[in-house]
Short mmCIF file of C-alpha atoms in Angstrom, two decimals:
data_model
loop_
_atom_site.label_atom_id
_atom_site.label_comp_id
_atom_site.label_asym_id
_atom_site.label_seq_id
_atom_site.Cartn_x
_atom_site.Cartn_y
_atom_site.Cartn_z
CA UNK A 1 34.89 49.02 46.44
CA UNK A 2 38.79 48.46 48.00
CA UNK A 3 41.79 49.41 46.59
CA UNK A 4 43.63 47.86 44.28
CA UNK A 5 46.38 46.66 46.80
CA UNK A 6 44.70 45.18 49.60
CA UNK A 7 44.82 41.62 49.72
CA UNK A 8 42.38 38.53 49.76
CA UNK A 9 42.26 35.18 50.72
CA UNK A 10 41.96 32.68 47.62
CA UNK A 11 39.42 30.84 47.41
CA UNK A 12 41.88 27.71 46.55
CA UNK A 13 42.96 27.52 50.40
CA UNK A 14 41.83 24.79 52.89
CA UNK A 15 43.36 24.84 56.51
CA UNK A 16 44.11 22.22 59.40
CA UNK A 17 45.19 22.25 62.44
CA UNK A 18 48.20 20.25 63.65
CA UNK A 19 49.02 18.08 66.79
CA UNK A 20 51.50 20.69 67.75
CA UNK A 21 48.57 23.39 67.99
CA UNK A 22 49.85 24.55 64.83
CA UNK A 23 48.13 24.90 61.61
CA UNK A 24 48.39 24.00 57.81
CA UNK A 25 47.75 25.77 55.38
CA UNK A 26 47.46 24.25 51.67
CA UNK A 27 46.31 26.38 48.55
CA UNK A 28 45.48 24.06 45.56
CA UNK A 29 46.13 26.56 42.88
CA UNK A 30 50.30 26.92 43.71
CA UNK A 31 50.60 23.73 45.35
CA UNK A 32 51.60 25.23 48.79
CA UNK A 33 51.45 23.79 51.94
CA UNK A 34 52.93 25.77 54.42
CA UNK A 35 52.89 24.92 58.45
CA UNK A 36 52.71 27.57 60.71
CA UNK A 37 53.39 27.46 64.66
CA UNK A 38 51.17 27.62 67.09
CA UNK A 39 52.78 31.12 68.32
CA UNK A 40 51.75 32.30 64.44
CA UNK A 41 48.52 30.55 63.87
CA UNK A 42 46.40 33.59 65.36
CA UNK A 43 47.98 36.08 62.86
CA UNK A 44 47.72 33.69 60.14
CA UNK A 45 43.97 32.84 60.81
CA UNK A 46 43.58 36.92 61.33
CA UNK A 47 45.12 37.90 57.94
CA UNK A 48 42.70 34.84 56.08
CA UNK A 49 39.07 36.73 57.38
CA UNK A 50 37.49 37.36 54.16
CA UNK A 51 37.67 41.15 54.75
CA UNK A 52 41.68 40.45 53.86
CA UNK A 53 44.16 43.06 54.41
CA UNK A 54 45.22 46.28 53.32
CA UNK A 55 48.88 45.93 52.92
CA UNK A 56 51.48 43.39 53.70
CA UNK A 57 52.86 44.83 56.70
CA UNK A 58 54.45 41.73 58.31
CA UNK A 59 56.61 38.54 57.66
CA UNK A 60 53.47 36.55 58.07
CA UNK A 61 51.47 38.34 55.45
CA UNK A 62 54.46 38.10 52.97
CA UNK A 63 54.75 34.46 53.67
CA UNK A 64 50.68 33.87 52.88
CA UNK A 65 50.92 36.36 49.39
CA UNK A 66 54.07 34.35 48.43
CA UNK A 67 52.27 30.91 49.23
CA UNK A 68 49.31 32.24 47.50
CA UNK A 69 47.18 32.05 50.14
CA UNK A 70 46.77 35.98 49.97
CA UNK A 71 46.16 37.44 46.40
CA UNK A 72 45.58 40.94 45.78
CA UNK A 73 41.94 41.61 45.25
CA UNK A 74 41.49 42.37 41.70
CA UNK A 75 42.66 38.60 41.00
CA UNK A 76 40.13 36.93 39.03
CA UNK A 77 40.71 33.24 40.21
CA UNK A 78 38.00 31.75 37.85
CA UNK A 79 40.39 32.74 35.20
CA UNK A 80 43.38 31.14 36.74
CA UNK A 81 41.59 28.09 36.98
CA UNK A 82 40.01 28.04 33.54
CA UNK A 83 43.49 28.93 31.94
CA UNK A 84 44.73 26.32 34.02
CA UNK A 85 42.85 23.92 32.55
CA UNK A 86 43.64 24.70 29.01
CA UNK A 87 47.13 24.57 30.04
CA UNK A 88 46.31 20.91 30.19
CA UNK A 89 46.19 20.77 26.20
CA UNK A 90 49.80 21.65 25.40
CA UNK A 91 51.15 19.35 23.01
CA UNK A 92 54.81 19.15 24.18
CA UNK A 93 54.50 17.33 26.76
CA UNK A 94 53.56 13.22 26.29
CA UNK A 95 52.24 10.51 28.64
CA UNK A 96 51.83 6.80 27.26
CA UNK A 97 50.79 4.10 29.81
CA UNK A 98 52.34 1.01 27.80
CA UNK A 99 51.07 -3.02 28.39
CA UNK A 100 54.25 -5.17 27.17
CA UNK A 101 52.19 -7.54 28.32
CA UNK A 102 48.58 -8.24 28.59
CA UNK A 103 49.25 -11.51 30.26
CA UNK A 104 49.72 -12.22 33.99
CA UNK A 105 51.67 -14.43 36.56
CA UNK A 106 49.06 -14.04 39.12
CA UNK A 107 45.47 -14.41 39.81
CA UNK A 108 44.27 -12.02 42.05
CA UNK A 109 40.99 -12.34 43.40
CA UNK A 110 39.77 -8.85 42.55
CA UNK A 111 41.44 -8.38 39.68
CA UNK A 112 39.13 -7.31 36.44
CA UNK A 113 41.24 -7.74 33.39
CA UNK A 114 40.88 -10.77 31.38
CA UNK A 115 44.44 -11.40 30.33
CA UNK A 116 42.74 -12.51 26.45
CA UNK A 117 46.12 -10.85 24.96
CA UNK A 118 49.50 -11.73 26.04
CA UNK A 119 52.90 -10.08 25.01
CA UNK A 120 53.11 -7.05 22.95
CA UNK A 121 53.63 -7.85 19.28
CA UNK A 122 56.39 -6.61 16.80
CA UNK A 123 54.10 -4.50 15.04
CA UNK A 124 53.14 -2.50 17.76
CA UNK A 125 56.98 -1.96 19.80
CA UNK A 126 57.74 -1.11 15.96
CA UNK A 127 55.01 1.67 15.61
CA UNK A 128 55.76 2.81 19.35
CA UNK A 129 59.21 3.55 18.51
CA UNK A 130 58.52 5.26 15.58
CA UNK A 131 55.97 7.13 16.76
CA UNK A 132 57.90 8.70 19.30
CA UNK A 133 60.68 9.29 16.60
CA UNK A 134 58.37 11.13 14.52
CA UNK A 135 57.13 13.43 17.55
CA UNK A 136 60.61 14.09 19.38
CA UNK A 137 60.95 17.56 17.87
CA UNK A 138 58.03 18.88 19.38
CA UNK A 139 58.31 17.22 22.64
CA UNK A 140 59.82 18.39 25.82
CA UNK A 141 58.61 15.96 28.29
CA UNK A 142 58.19 12.04 27.79
CA UNK A 143 56.67 10.33 31.05
CA UNK A 144 56.25 6.22 30.48
CA UNK A 145 54.44 4.17 33.02
CA UNK A 146 54.86 0.63 32.48
CA UNK A 147 51.60 -1.22 33.02
CA UNK A 148 50.17 -5.13 32.06
CA UNK A 149 49.17 -7.62 33.18
CA UNK A 150 52.11 -7.89 35.39
CA UNK A 151 54.80 -6.15 33.05
CA UNK A 152 58.10 -7.76 34.23
CA UNK A 153 56.86 -11.15 31.96
CA UNK A 154 58.06 -9.34 29.24
CA UNK A 155 61.12 -7.09 30.61
CA UNK A 156 62.55 -7.79 27.06
CA UNK A 157 59.93 -5.41 25.95
CA UNK A 158 60.66 -3.06 28.26
CA UNK A 159 64.49 -3.02 27.44
CA UNK A 160 64.04 -2.74 23.54
CA UNK A 161 61.27 0.43 24.17
CA UNK A 162 62.94 1.62 27.10
CA UNK A 163 66.73 2.10 25.53
CA UNK A 164 64.76 3.56 22.09
CA UNK A 165 63.03 6.47 24.05
CA UNK A 166 66.12 6.91 26.15
CA UNK A 167 68.62 7.66 23.49
CA UNK A 168 65.58 9.58 21.33
CA UNK A 169 65.89 11.61 24.66
CA UNK A 170 68.87 12.23 25.77
CA UNK A 171 69.67 13.27 21.66
CA UNK A 172 66.56 15.74 21.68
CA UNK A 173 66.86 17.29 25.16
CA UNK A 174 63.70 15.91 25.97
CA UNK A 175 62.84 15.20 29.82
CA UNK A 176 62.55 11.65 30.29
CA UNK A 177 60.52 9.89 33.16
CA UNK A 178 58.76 6.42 33.82
CA UNK A 179 57.16 4.77 36.84
CA UNK A 180 56.13 1.04 36.24
CA UNK A 181 53.00 -1.18 38.37
CA UNK A 182 53.79 -4.59 39.30
CA UNK A 183 52.97 -7.38 41.87
CA UNK A 184 56.65 -7.45 42.76
CA UNK A 185 57.00 -11.09 42.18
CA UNK A 186 59.71 -10.95 39.64
CA UNK A 187 61.38 -7.83 41.21
CA UNK A 188 64.50 -9.11 41.95
CA UNK A 189 67.64 -6.89 42.74
CA UNK A 190 69.39 -7.61 39.25
CA UNK A 191 65.93 -7.15 38.11
CA UNK A 192 65.51 -4.05 39.70
CA UNK A 193 68.79 -2.19 38.45
CA UNK A 194 68.29 -3.01 34.83
CA UNK A 195 65.28 -1.10 35.33
CA UNK A 196 66.98 2.19 37.11
CA UNK A 197 69.48 1.82 34.23
CA UNK A 198 66.41 2.36 32.04
CA UNK A 199 65.05 5.80 33.92
CA UNK A 200 62.53 3.46 35.86
CA UNK A 201 62.51 4.79 39.48
CA UNK A 202 58.59 5.18 40.45
CA UNK A 203 57.21 1.71 41.17
CA UNK A 204 54.01 0.75 42.90
CA UNK A 205 53.60 -3.12 44.50
CA UNK A 206 50.70 -4.11 46.07
CA UNK A 207 50.95 -6.33 49.80
CA UNK A 208 47.44 -6.87 51.13
CA UNK A 209 48.52 -8.62 54.28
CA UNK A 210 50.72 -11.01 56.05
CA UNK A 211 51.60 -14.60 54.73
CA UNK A 212 48.59 -16.56 54.24
CA UNK A 213 45.91 -13.37 54.27
CA UNK A 214 48.27 -11.59 51.00
CA UNK A 215 48.80 -15.13 49.08
CA UNK A 216 45.14 -15.81 49.52
CA UNK A 217 44.23 -12.87 47.68
CA UNK A 218 47.28 -12.32 45.37
CA UNK A 219 48.28 -16.17 44.43
CA UNK A 220 50.14 -17.63 41.43
CA UNK A 221 48.52 -18.57 38.54
CA UNK A 222 47.40 -22.01 39.07
CA UNK A 223 47.70 -21.60 42.60
CA UNK A 224 51.43 -21.19 44.93
CA UNK A 225 52.35 -18.76 47.41
CA UNK A 226 53.83 -14.96 46.60
CA UNK A 227 53.79 -12.99 49.75
CA UNK A 228 57.37 -14.24 50.93
CA UNK A 229 58.96 -13.79 47.53
CA UNK A 230 57.87 -10.09 47.10
CA UNK A 231 59.55 -9.34 50.79
CA UNK A 232 62.53 -10.74 50.33
CA UNK A 233 63.00 -8.47 46.99
CA UNK A 234 62.02 -5.75 48.52
CA UNK A 235 64.67 -6.41 51.36
CA UNK A 236 67.15 -6.67 48.78
CA UNK A 237 66.12 -3.75 46.89
CA UNK A 238 66.93 -1.95 49.91
CA UNK A 239 70.95 -2.37 49.75
CA UNK A 240 70.78 -0.65 46.83
CA UNK A 241 72.39 2.68 47.27
CA UNK A 242 70.34 4.98 44.62
CA UNK A 243 67.58 6.93 44.40
CA UNK A 244 64.15 5.62 44.07
CA UNK A 245 60.41 5.74 44.93
CA UNK A 246 58.75 2.61 46.08
CA UNK A 247 54.90 2.74 47.22
CA UNK A 248 53.94 -0.04 48.98
CA UNK A 249 50.05 -0.59 48.06
CA UNK A 250 47.88 -2.09 50.24
CA UNK A 251 43.89 -2.81 48.61
CA UNK A 252 41.71 -3.61 51.32
CA UNK A 253 38.09 -4.33 51.67
CA UNK A 254 36.34 -5.87 54.31
CA UNK A 255 37.75 -9.72 54.63
CA UNK A 256 41.28 -8.25 55.20
CA UNK A 257 40.74 -5.26 56.88
CA UNK A 258 41.28 -6.63 60.50
CA UNK A 259 45.20 -7.70 59.09
CA UNK A 260 45.83 -3.89 58.15
CA UNK A 261 47.92 -3.38 61.51
CA UNK A 262 49.93 -6.71 61.36
CA UNK A 263 51.30 -6.20 58.01
CA UNK A 264 51.86 -2.25 59.01
CA UNK A 265 54.01 -3.86 62.22
CA UNK A 266 56.19 -5.78 59.44
CA UNK A 267 56.74 -2.84 57.35
CA UNK A 268 57.94 -0.84 60.32
CA UNK A 269 60.50 -3.46 61.05
CA UNK A 270 61.97 -3.71 57.77
CA UNK A 271 60.92 -0.13 55.95
CA UNK A 272 61.02 2.44 58.66
CA UNK A 273 64.46 3.73 58.63
CA UNK A 274 64.01 4.36 54.62
CA UNK A 275 62.66 6.93 53.28
CA UNK A 276 62.37 5.66 49.79
CA UNK A 277 59.62 3.36 50.64
CA UNK A 278 56.00 4.83 51.44
CA UNK A 279 52.67 3.56 52.38
CA UNK A 280 49.52 3.93 50.54
CA UNK A 281 45.97 2.48 51.53
CA UNK A 282 43.34 2.26 48.83
CA UNK A 283 39.94 0.37 49.10
CA UNK A 284 39.17 -2.59 46.74
CA UNK A 285 36.48 -1.45 44.28
CA UNK A 286 34.06 -3.19 41.44
CA UNK A 287 35.48 -2.35 38.79
CA UNK A 288 33.36 -4.32 36.24
CA UNK A 289 35.51 -7.47 36.02
CA UNK A 290 34.18 -11.75 36.21
CA UNK A 291 35.30 -11.06 40.15
CA UNK A 292 32.64 -8.02 41.20
CA UNK A 293 29.71 -10.52 42.90
CA UNK A 294 32.36 -12.21 45.12
CA UNK A 295 34.49 -8.73 46.19
CA UNK A 296 33.20 -7.72 49.87
CA UNK A 297 34.27 -3.79 49.22
CA UNK A 298 33.71 -1.58 51.92
CA UNK A 299 31.33 1.29 51.80
CA UNK A 300 32.21 4.22 50.82
CA UNK A 301 31.99 6.11 54.47
CA UNK A 302 34.08 3.16 55.78
CA UNK A 303 36.54 3.60 52.77
CA UNK A 304 37.18 7.15 53.00
CA UNK A 305 37.33 6.82 57.24
CA UNK A 306 39.94 3.77 56.91
CA UNK A 307 42.54 4.98 54.26
CA UNK A 308 43.71 7.72 56.55
CA UNK A 309 43.41 5.67 59.64
CA UNK A 310 45.65 3.25 58.40
CA UNK A 311 48.14 6.18 57.26
CA UNK A 312 47.81 7.37 60.57
CA UNK A 313 48.87 4.59 62.18
CA UNK A 314 51.82 4.03 59.96
CA UNK A 315 53.07 7.32 60.21
CA UNK A 316 52.37 7.07 64.09
CA UNK A 317 55.15 4.07 63.56
CA UNK A 318 57.67 5.42 61.82
CA UNK A 319 56.48 4.67 58.00
CA UNK A 320 56.86 7.19 55.79
CA UNK A 321 53.52 8.14 53.75
CA UNK A 322 53.76 7.58 49.72
CA UNK A 323 54.71 10.78 47.85
CA UNK A 324 51.76 10.15 45.80
CA UNK A 325 49.20 11.57 48.08
CA UNK A 326 51.47 14.86 48.24
CA UNK A 327 51.51 15.34 44.71
CA UNK A 328 48.39 14.48 44.00
CA UNK A 329 47.17 18.01 45.84
CA UNK A 330 49.56 19.62 42.74
CA UNK A 331 47.80 22.25 40.78
CA UNK A 332 46.32 19.18 37.34
CA UNK A 333 47.98 16.55 39.75
CA UNK A 334 44.31 14.54 40.78
CA UNK A 335 43.25 14.85 37.27
CA UNK A 336 43.31 11.60 36.02
CA UNK A 337 45.07 10.51 33.20
CA UNK A 338 42.21 9.15 31.47
CA UNK A 339 41.12 12.78 31.11
CA UNK A 340 43.83 15.01 30.05
CA UNK A 341 44.65 14.66 26.15
CA UNK A 342 48.57 13.84 25.76
CA UNK A 343 47.72 10.96 27.55
CA UNK A 344 47.23 7.58 25.67
CA UNK A 345 46.97 3.49 26.65
CA UNK A 346 48.72 1.07 24.27
CA UNK A 347 47.36 -1.84 24.27
CA UNK A 348 50.30 -5.14 23.75
CA UNK A 349 47.49 -5.64 20.43
CA UNK A 350 48.21 -1.89 19.25
CA UNK A 351 44.61 -1.05 20.46
CA UNK A 352 44.82 2.77 22.41
CA UNK A 353 42.87 3.11 24.83
CA UNK A 354 41.75 6.12 27.52
CA UNK A 355 41.72 4.36 30.63
CA UNK A 356 42.85 1.20 31.74
CA UNK A 357 39.93 -0.11 33.75
CA UNK A 358 37.46 -0.34 30.87
CA UNK A 359 39.53 -2.10 28.35
CA UNK A 360 36.46 -4.18 27.00
CA UNK A 361 34.07 -1.34 26.77
CA UNK A 362 33.50 0.35 23.51
CA UNK A 363 33.57 3.74 24.24
CA UNK A 364 37.15 3.64 25.64
CA UNK A 365 38.63 2.05 22.71
CA UNK A 366 40.05 5.18 20.92
CA UNK A 367 42.04 4.37 18.42
CA UNK A 368 44.69 2.16 16.87
CA UNK A 369 48.52 2.43 16.74
CA UNK A 370 50.03 1.51 13.04
CA UNK A 371 53.35 -0.11 12.63
CA UNK A 372 54.95 2.76 10.89
CA UNK A 373 54.23 5.03 14.12
CA UNK A 374 51.03 6.60 12.52
CA UNK A 375 47.84 6.63 15.07
CA UNK A 376 44.15 6.52 14.06
CA UNK A 377 42.05 8.09 16.74
CA UNK A 378 38.36 8.51 17.38
CA UNK A 379 38.32 12.28 18.92
CA UNK A 380 34.36 11.97 19.66
CA UNK A 381 35.50 9.32 21.96
CA UNK A 382 38.55 11.05 23.21
CA UNK A 383 36.55 14.23 23.78
CA UNK A 384 34.28 12.36 26.18
CA UNK A 385 37.08 11.78 28.56
CA UNK A 386 38.66 14.99 28.27
CA UNK A 387 35.88 17.72 28.53
CA UNK A 388 33.82 15.89 31.06
CA UNK A 389 34.76 17.59 34.29
CA UNK A 390 34.88 21.63 35.25
CA UNK A 391 33.58 22.27 31.74
CA UNK A 392 30.12 21.19 32.99
CA UNK A 393 30.07 21.19 36.49
CA UNK A 394 29.17 24.04 38.54
CA UNK A 395 29.98 22.65 41.72
CA UNK A 396 33.48 21.75 41.03
CA UNK A 397 33.82 25.09 39.33
CA UNK A 398 33.04 26.52 42.79
CA UNK A 399 35.42 23.85 44.73
CA UNK A 400 38.57 24.67 46.44
CA UNK A 401 40.02 21.72 45.22
CA UNK A 402 39.34 22.79 41.32
CA UNK A 403 42.73 23.55 40.17
CA UNK A 404 44.06 20.51 41.58
CA UNK A 405 41.59 17.76 40.22
CA UNK A 406 39.33 19.94 37.89
CA UNK A 407 36.42 18.01 38.09
CA UNK A 408 37.88 14.95 36.53
CA UNK A 409 39.11 13.03 39.09
CA UNK A 410 37.78 10.00 37.68
CA UNK A 411 35.87 9.93 34.21
CA UNK A 412 35.15 6.59 34.27
CA UNK A 413 32.93 7.19 37.10
CA UNK A 414 31.39 9.86 35.79
CA UNK A 415 30.74 8.24 32.44
CA UNK A 416 29.45 5.15 34.72
CA UNK A 417 27.53 6.86 37.55
CA UNK A 418 26.96 10.54 36.25
CA UNK A 419 27.82 11.30 39.92
CA UNK A 420 30.88 13.96 40.80
CA UNK A 421 34.28 11.88 41.30
CA UNK A 422 35.96 13.76 43.85
CA UNK A 423 39.24 12.08 45.34
CA UNK A 424 39.91 11.08 48.74
CA UNK A 425 42.32 13.41 49.52
CA UNK A 426 39.51 16.17 49.57
CA UNK A 427 37.13 14.89 50.80
CA UNK A 428 39.26 14.64 54.08
CA UNK A 429 41.89 17.52 53.30
CA UNK A 430 41.82 18.62 56.99
CA UNK A 431 43.09 14.83 57.92
CA UNK A 432 45.16 14.74 55.18
CA UNK A 433 46.73 18.01 55.69
CA UNK A 434 47.84 16.76 59.61
CA UNK A 435 49.16 13.93 58.02
CA UNK A 436 51.35 15.55 55.38
CA UNK A 437 52.71 17.39 58.29
CA UNK A 438 53.15 14.38 60.47
CA UNK A 439 55.08 12.68 57.26
CA UNK A 440 57.72 15.79 57.14
CA UNK A 441 58.90 15.65 60.59
#
């Protein structure tokens, strides 16, 4: 038996070789991502052999220990992971995904939404204000995600709720942050500055190709081009000196994959010099909408390959990768919001959900918000979203990526298929770590 002073490699480590002959190490429990040079590589790899080391005798050992790559041999990592998982049940954190409208000014060919409900009604707005007012004394963190439909169609709702939440957060010393998913068509410079003033500074905007490629996939309601307007909005926003993060997302399937490189070239030309703009590539899926039969989705193997090939191409040409990729490797960060106890989706009619992808399915309708701010919740339904991961899956329990995703990267996928929902980052961790290193240069 080893003495207590010996150190062994963490079971949550991953290692990747980099293009400069160095290595990148990642630990999913501490979230550390560290690069070691060609000269240091051999010492690092030797230190991480199963036998470990009896003492922290040099700088590399100390570095490995401080970042969690080496741990004392008597540490129970299984328990560490369980405790991290339990910490998701903190009651001082709240994440609300708000749909200020469920209407949209676009009709994307692969969309799964039905747009039956429009703008958020007065009772729901009042209910949200009262709800946050009532919770304020116990909150340390409030995060709002603005979603839709197209949220900017109801900018007045965003303004009213944002100014209310901001004042509560200020008075009660609550850390307040926001993100917004938009198609970008209404995101003028003027609108963008308003959003920044309401503390909304993380954005996701989808561009699926250049000109016609994008316009055919993401046309206006009633038809009409959208690409030129979105690009012009982004170029105008680029002149604003404030700090913000814009993720330019490309949704790909068989029909636009060939055109992705042309879009990369255009983005390089306009945004390679501005780190506030980063790219993210994701495959289109059949998410249960009326368009499902017509979507030429890529196979899972092809999707896994193309996400990182396209990202590599973009980084090589000087674009930044969206910070969402690196952030998703952090402890608990790959756990889907739908699996987090403190997260709720609020529809424009006050219906509460766990997931934004299956708004019409009964198992996802978990309650209602009333005008007085009280919530009516179905805890049995909520439990099926929150407890379907590592608690019951032995493979997830023994995975190196467990602290990051906890077996719950997509509870909807598990509910629908019974299969394990592993994140793209985990499946290609070596490639991803090399891209994170490359992106940091």
